[in-house]
Coordinates of C-alpha atoms and ligand atoms in Angstrom, one line a residue:
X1 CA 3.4 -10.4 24.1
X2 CA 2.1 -10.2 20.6
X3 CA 1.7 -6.4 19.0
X4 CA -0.4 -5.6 16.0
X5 CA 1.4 -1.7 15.7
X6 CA 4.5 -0.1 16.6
X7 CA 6.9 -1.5 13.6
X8 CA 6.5 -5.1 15.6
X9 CA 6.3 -6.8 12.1
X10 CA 9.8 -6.1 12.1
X11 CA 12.3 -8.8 13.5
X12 CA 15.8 -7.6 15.5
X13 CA 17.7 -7.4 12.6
X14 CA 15.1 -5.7 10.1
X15 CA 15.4 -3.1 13.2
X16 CA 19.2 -3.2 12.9
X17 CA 18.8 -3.2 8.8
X18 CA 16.5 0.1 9.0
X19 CA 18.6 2.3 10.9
X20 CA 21.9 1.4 9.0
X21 CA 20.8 1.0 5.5
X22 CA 23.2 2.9 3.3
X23 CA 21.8 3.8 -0.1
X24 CA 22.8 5.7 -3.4
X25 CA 21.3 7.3 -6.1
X26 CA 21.1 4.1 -8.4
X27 CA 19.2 2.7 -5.4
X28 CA 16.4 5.1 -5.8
X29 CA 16.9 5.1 -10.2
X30 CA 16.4 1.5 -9.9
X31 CA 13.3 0.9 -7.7
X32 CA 11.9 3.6 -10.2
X33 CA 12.3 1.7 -12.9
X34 CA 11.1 -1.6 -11.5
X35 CA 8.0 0.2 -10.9
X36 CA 7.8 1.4 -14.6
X37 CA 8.6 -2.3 -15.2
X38 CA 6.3 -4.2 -13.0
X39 CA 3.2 -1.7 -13.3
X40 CA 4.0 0.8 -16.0
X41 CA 2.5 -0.8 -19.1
X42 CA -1.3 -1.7 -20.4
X43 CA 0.7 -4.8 -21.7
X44 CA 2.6 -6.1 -19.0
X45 CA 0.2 -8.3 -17.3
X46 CA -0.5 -10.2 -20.0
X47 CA 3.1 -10.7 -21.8
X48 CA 5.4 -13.4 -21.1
X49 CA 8.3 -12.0 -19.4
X50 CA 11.0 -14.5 -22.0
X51 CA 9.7 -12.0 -25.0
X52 CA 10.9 -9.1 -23.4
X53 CA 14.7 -7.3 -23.4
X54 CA 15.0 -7.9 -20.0
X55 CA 18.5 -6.0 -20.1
X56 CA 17.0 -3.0 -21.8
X57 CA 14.4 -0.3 -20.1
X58 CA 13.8 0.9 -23.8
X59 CA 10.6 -0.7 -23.9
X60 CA 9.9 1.0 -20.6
X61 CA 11.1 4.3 -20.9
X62 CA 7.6 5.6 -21.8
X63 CA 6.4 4.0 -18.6
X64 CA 9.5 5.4 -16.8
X65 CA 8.1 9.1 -17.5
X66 CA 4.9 7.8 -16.4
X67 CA 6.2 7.1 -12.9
X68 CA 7.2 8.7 -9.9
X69 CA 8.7 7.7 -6.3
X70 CA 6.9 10.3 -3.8
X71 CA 6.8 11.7 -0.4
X72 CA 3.7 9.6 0.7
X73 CA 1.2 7.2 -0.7
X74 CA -1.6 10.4 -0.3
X75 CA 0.6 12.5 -2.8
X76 CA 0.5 9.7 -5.5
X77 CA -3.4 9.6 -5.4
X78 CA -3.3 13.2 -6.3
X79 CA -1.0 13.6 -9.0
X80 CA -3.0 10.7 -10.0
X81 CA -5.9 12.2 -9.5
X82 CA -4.1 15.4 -11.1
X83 CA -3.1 13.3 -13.9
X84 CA -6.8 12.0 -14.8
X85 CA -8.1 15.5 -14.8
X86 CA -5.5 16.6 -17.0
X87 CA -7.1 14.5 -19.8
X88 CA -10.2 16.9 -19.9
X89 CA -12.4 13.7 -18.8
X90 CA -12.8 15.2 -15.0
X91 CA -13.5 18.2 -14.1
X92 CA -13.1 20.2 -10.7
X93 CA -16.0 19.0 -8.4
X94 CA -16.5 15.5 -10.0
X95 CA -17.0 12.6 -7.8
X96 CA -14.3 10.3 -7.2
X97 CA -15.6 7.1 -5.7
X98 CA -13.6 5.8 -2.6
X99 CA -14.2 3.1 -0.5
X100 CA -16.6 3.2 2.3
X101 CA -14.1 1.8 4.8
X102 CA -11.1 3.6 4.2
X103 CA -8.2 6.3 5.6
X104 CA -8.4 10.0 5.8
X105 CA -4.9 10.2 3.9
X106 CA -7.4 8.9 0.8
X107 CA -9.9 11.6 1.2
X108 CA -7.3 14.4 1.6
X109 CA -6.0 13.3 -1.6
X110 CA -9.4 13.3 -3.2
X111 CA -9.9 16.8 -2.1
X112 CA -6.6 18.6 -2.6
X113 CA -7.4 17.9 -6.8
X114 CA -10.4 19.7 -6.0
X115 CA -12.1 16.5 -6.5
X116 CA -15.1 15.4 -4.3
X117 CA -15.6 11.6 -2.4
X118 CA -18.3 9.4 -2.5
X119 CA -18.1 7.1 -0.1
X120 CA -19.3 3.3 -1.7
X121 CA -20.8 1.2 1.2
X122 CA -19.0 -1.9 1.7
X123 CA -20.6 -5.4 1.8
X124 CA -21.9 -6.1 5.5
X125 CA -18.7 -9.0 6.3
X126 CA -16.2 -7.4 3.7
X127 CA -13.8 -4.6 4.1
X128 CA -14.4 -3.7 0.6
X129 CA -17.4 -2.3 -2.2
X130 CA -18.8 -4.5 -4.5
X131 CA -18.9 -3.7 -8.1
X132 CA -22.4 -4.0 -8.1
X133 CA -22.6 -1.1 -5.7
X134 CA -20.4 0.8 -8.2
X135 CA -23.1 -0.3 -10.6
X136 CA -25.7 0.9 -8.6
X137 CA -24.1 4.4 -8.1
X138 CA -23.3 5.3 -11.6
X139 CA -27.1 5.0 -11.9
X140 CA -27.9 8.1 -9.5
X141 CA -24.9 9.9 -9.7
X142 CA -23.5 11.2 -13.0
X143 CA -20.5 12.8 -12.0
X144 CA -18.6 9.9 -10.6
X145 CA -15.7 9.7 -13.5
X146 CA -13.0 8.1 -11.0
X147 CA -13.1 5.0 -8.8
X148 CA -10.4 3.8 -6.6
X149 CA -10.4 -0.3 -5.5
X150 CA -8.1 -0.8 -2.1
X151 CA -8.1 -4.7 -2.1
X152 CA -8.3 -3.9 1.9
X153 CA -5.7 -6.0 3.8
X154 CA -4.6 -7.6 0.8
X155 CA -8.0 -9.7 0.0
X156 CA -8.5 -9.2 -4.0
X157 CA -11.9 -7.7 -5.5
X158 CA -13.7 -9.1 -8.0
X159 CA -11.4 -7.5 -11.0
X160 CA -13.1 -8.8 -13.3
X161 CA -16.2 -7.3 -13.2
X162 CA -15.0 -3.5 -11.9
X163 CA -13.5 -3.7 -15.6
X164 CA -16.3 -4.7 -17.4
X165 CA -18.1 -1.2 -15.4
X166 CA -15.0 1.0 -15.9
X167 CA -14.8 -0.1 -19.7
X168 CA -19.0 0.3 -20.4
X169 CA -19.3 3.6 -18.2
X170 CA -15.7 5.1 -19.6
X171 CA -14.4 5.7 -15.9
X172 CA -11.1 5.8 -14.5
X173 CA -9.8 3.1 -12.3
X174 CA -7.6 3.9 -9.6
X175 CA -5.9 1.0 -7.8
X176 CA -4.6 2.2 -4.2
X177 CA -2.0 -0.4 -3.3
X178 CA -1.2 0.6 0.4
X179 CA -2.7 -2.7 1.5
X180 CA -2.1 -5.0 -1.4
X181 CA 1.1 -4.5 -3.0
X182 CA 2.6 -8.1 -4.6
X183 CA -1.4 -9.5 -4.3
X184 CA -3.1 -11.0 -6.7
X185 CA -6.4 -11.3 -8.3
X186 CA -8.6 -14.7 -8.8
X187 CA -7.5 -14.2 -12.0
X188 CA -3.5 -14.3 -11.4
X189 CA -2.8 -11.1 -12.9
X190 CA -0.7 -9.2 -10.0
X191 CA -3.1 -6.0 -8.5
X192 CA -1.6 -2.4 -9.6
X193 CA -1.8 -4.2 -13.2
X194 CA -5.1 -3.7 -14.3
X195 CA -6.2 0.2 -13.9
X196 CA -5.3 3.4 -15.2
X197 CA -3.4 4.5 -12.5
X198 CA -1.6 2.8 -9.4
X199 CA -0.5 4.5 -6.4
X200 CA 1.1 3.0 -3.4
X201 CA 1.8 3.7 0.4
X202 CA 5.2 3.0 1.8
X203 CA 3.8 4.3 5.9
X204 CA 4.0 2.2 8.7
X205 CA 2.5 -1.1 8.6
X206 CA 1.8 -1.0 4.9
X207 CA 2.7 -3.8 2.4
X208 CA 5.7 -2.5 1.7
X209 CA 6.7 -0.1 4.9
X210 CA 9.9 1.8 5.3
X211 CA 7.8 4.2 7.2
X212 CA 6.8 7.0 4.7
X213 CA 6.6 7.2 1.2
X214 CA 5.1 6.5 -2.2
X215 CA 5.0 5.6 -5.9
X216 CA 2.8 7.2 -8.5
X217 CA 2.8 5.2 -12.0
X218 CA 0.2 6.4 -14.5
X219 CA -0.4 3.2 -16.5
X220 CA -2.6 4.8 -19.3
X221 CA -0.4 6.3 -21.7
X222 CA -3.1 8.9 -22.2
X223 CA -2.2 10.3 -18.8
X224 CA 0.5 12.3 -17.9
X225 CA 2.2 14.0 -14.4
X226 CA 0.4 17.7 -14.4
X227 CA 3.3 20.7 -15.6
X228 CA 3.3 22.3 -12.2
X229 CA 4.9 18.7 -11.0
X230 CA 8.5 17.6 -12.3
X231 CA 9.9 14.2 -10.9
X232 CA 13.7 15.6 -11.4
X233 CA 13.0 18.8 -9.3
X234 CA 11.7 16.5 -6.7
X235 CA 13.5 17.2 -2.9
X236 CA 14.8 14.8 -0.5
X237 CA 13.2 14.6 2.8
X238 CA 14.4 17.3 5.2
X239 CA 17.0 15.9 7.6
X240 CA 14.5 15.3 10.5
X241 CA 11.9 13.3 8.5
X242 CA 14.8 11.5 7.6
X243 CA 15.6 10.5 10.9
X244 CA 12.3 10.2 11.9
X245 CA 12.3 7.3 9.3
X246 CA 15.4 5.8 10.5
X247 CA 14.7 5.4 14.4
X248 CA 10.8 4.6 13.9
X249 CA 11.3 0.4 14.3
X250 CA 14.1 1.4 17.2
X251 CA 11.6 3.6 19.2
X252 CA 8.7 1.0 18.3
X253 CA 10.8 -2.3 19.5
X254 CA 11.7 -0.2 23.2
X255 CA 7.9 0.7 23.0
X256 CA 6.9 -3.1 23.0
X257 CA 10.1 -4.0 25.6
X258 CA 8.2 -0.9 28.2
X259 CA 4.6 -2.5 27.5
X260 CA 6.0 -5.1 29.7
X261 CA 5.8 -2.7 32.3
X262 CA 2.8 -0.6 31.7
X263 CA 5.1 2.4 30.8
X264 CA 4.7 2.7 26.9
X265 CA 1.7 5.0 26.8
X266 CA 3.9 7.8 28.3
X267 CA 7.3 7.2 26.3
X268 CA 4.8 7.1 23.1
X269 CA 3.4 10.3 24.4
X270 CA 6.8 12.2 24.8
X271 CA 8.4 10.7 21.6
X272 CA 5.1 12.6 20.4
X273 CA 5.4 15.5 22.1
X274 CA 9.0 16.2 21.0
X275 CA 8.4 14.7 17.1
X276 CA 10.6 11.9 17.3
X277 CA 7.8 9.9 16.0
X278 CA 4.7 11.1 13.9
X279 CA 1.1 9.5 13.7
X280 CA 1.3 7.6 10.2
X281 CA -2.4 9.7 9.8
X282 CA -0.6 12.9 10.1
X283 CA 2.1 11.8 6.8
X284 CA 2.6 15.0 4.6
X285 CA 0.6 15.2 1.3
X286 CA 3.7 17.2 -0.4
X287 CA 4.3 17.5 -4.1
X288 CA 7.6 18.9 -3.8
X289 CA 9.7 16.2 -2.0
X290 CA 10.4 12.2 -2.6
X291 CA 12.1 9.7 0.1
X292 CA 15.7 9.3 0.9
X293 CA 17.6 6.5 -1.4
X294 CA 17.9 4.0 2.4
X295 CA 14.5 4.1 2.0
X296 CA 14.8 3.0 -1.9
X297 CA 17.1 0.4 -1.6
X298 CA 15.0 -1.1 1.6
X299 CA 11.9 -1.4 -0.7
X300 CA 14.3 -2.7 -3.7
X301 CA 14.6 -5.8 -0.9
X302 CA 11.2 -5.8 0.1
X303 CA 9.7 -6.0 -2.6
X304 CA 11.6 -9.4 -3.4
X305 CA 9.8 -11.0 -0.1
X306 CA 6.3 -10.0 -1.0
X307 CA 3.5 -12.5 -0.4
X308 CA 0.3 -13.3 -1.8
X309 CA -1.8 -13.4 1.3
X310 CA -3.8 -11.0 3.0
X311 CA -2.3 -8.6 5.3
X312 CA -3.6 -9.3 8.5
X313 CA -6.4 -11.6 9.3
X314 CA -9.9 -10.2 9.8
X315 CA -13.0 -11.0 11.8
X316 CA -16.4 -9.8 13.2
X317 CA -17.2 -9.5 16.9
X318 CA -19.3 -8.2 19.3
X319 CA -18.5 -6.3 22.5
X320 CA -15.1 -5.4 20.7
X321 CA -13.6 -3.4 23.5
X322 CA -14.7 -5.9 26.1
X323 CA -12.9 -8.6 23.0
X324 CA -9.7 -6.4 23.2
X325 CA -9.7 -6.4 27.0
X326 CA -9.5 -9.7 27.9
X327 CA -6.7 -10.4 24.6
X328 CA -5.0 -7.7 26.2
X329 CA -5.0 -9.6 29.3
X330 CA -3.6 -12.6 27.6
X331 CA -0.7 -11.0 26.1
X332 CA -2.5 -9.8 22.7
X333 CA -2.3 -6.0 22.2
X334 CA -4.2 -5.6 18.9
X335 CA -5.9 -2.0 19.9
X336 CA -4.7 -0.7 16.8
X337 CA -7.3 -1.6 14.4
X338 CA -6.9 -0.9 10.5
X339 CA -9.8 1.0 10.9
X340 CA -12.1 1.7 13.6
X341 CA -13.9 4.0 11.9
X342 CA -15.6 4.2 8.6
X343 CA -12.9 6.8 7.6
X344 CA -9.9 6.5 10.2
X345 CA -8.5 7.9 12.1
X346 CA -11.2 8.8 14.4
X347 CA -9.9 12.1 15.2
X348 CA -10.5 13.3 11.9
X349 CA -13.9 11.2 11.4
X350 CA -16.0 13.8 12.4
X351 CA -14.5 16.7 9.7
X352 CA -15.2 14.0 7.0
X353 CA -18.6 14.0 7.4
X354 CA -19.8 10.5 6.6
X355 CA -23.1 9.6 5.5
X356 CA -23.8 7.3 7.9
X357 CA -27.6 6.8 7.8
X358 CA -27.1 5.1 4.3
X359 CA -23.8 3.4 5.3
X360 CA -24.8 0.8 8.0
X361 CA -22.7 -2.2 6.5
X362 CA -19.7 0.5 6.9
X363 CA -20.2 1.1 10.1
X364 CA -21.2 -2.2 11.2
X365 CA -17.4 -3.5 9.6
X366 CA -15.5 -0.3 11.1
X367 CA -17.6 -0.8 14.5
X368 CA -16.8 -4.8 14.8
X369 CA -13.8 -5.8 12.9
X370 CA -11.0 -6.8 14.7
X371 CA -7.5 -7.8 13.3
X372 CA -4.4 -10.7 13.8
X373 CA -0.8 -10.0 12.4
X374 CA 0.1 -12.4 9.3
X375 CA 3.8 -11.8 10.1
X376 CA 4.9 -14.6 12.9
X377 CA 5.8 -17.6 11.6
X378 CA 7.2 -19.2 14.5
X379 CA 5.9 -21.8 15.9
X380 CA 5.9 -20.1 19.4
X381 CA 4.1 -17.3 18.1
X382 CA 1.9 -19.6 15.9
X383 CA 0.6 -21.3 19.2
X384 CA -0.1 -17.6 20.9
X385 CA -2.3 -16.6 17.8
X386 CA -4.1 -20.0 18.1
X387 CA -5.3 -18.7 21.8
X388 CA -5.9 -15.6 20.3
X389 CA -8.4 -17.1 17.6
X390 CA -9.8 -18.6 20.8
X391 CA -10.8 -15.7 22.5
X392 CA -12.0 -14.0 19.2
X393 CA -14.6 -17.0 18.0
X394 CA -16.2 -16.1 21.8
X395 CA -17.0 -12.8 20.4
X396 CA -17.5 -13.6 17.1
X397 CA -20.4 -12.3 14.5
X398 CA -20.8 -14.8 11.4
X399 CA -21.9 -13.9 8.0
Ligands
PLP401 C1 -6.0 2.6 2.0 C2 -4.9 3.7 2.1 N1 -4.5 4.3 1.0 C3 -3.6 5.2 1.0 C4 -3.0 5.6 2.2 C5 -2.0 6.8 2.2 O1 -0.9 6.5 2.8 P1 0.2 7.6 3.3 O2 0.1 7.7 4.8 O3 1.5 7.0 2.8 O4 -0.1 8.9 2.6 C6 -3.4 5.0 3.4 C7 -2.9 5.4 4.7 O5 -3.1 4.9 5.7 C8 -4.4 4.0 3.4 O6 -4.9 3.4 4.5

């Protein structure tokens, strides 16, 4: 069987490596300053790393103060968000845009700095906006000062040009990295490296997942973390989250050994019931605590295997339940789309109140898309997704 969710892009002994990681305080110290390092300064995209100290921070330690490890990747879009508004640019009640094919966890954020979305309608076969539609919007809409670019599933936006807009319009660009974390751009520079602020997701099946978690680095120097928010005060999880953390990938690989059987549906639902595991949707936005240093030192290691390719593959089809169905029969459970709505989950779609009259392409992609894991590299495995490619082109929608 081939799985989409449930941790299954980890192997037996990432499973093993998860639940018996061991870290320290420097653990957590040191993936803070690689952050500051890697995204933390206007300049370091386009220096060459043989110029620089690379035994020193000093360089850095502006950046360092600049960035934050957090509780969740929804917590570091708002102190972001916090951050930009702190510069007297944004107001309460300006628009941020967000993509129109997105997660609630992004909107949450949006609205907790008292900030308002604006969803930007993707292209009709693209999981993203288009900087001409950001063009289009600054024309009717004065009070977008913020946009955020999601690079969704790891395929890069036209950079380029959403700098060109940000620099003539005097915006603020947020790059969300929850699905694009060690991607590039057509232009080689790495994405989190070109905006004024980059926030990224740590929760389950992210770029870089360790199940929860965030980082917050405020690349514009003009920016800084808001008063009320202190990086040293910061907690660590509370004992249960932490374990939460730890058994996720153990609960998700008996999960996909009872699918065999029919019988994961109800263990899901009483791992549920009793909060052994929690709906990555339902991930705290909270200001007050950070991860546990495990969790550091697996990113730390993570972040050393990063790829440049997208996430998971993508493509169109009709009839997607009827699609799913007959995978399903074949082995291939990929129910758990990344999204299947225009703002997912769909339990919380309705409360977001999408404009969907004007927003047909993103509801066309959030209606049709279906998805294929990027992380088997077997050759058994590379056979089964062959036959699942199959299946899909029967169903298929082309551009
Ligand atoms: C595009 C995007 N950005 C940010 C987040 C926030 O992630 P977290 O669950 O860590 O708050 C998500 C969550 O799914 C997401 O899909």
């Amino acid at each position: 069987m081939l799985f989409l969710g449930l941790a299954s892009n980890y192997s037996a002994k990432d499973i093993l490596s998860h639940a018996l990681t061991l870290g320290s305080d420097k653990d957590y110290q040191t993936l803070e300053e690689v952050f500051a390092r890697k995204y933390g300064t206007q300049e370091e995209s386009t220096k060459p790393t043989k110029n620089r100290d690379k035994s020193s921070l000093s360089p850095y330690t502006d950046a360092l103060d600049r960035t934050s490890i957090v509780y969740s990747g929804r917590t570091a879009i708002f102190l972001a968000l916090e951050a930009m508004k702190s510069t007297k640019k944004v107001k309460n009640g300006d628009h941020v845009l967000v993509n129109g094919f997105t997660c609630k966890a992004v909107v949450e954020a949006i609205q907790k700095a008292g900030l308002v979305p604006v969803f930007a309608e993707v292209e009709k076969f693209s999981p993203d906006y288009t900087p001409e539609t950001l063009e289009s919007l600054l024309k009717k809409d004065k009070k977008i000062k913020i946009f955020i670019i999601q690079n969704s599933f790891g395929i890069p936006v036209d950079v380029i040009k959403f700098e060109k807009i940000k620099k003539k319009h005097g915006l603020f660009m947020l790059e969300d990295l929850a699905h694009c974390a060690g991607r590039k751009y057509s232009d080689g520079r790495e994405i989190g490296t070109v905006g004024d602020a980059t926030c990224l997701s740590f929760g389950k099946g992210k770029a870089l997942d360790v199940i929860n978690g965030g980082a917050v680095i405020l690349r514009n120097p003009s920016l800084s973390f808001p008063d009320s928010f202190k990086k040293e005060n910061l907690k660590k999880p509370k004992i249960a989250d932490s374990m939460r953390a730890g058994w996720y990938p153990v609960f998700g690989a008996i999960a996909r050994g009872l699918a065999h059987v029919h019988l994961e549906k109800p263990f899901l639902a009483l791992l549920l019931k009793f909060r052994w595991i929690e709906r990555s949707a339902d991930t705290r936005l909270d200001p007050t605590r950070t991860i546990t240093n495990w969790q550091a030192k697996l990113i730390l290691k993570k972040l050393k295997n990063l790829k440049n390719s997208p996430l998971r593959e993508i493509y169109f089809v009709k009839n997607r339940e009827i699609c799913l169905e007959e995978l399903k029969k074949h082995g291939f459970r990929l129910e758990e789309l990344w999204y299947d709505t225009p703002v997912a989950p769909k339990r919380y779609y309705k409360s977001v109140k999408f404009p969907e009259k004007s927003h047909k392409n993103s509801i066309f992609v959030a209606n049709s898309i279906i998805n294929l894991p990027t992380w088997y590299s077997d050759k058994k495995h590379k056979k089964e997704l062959a036959l699942a490619r199959k299946i899909i082109k029967k169903y298929e929608i082309k551009d």
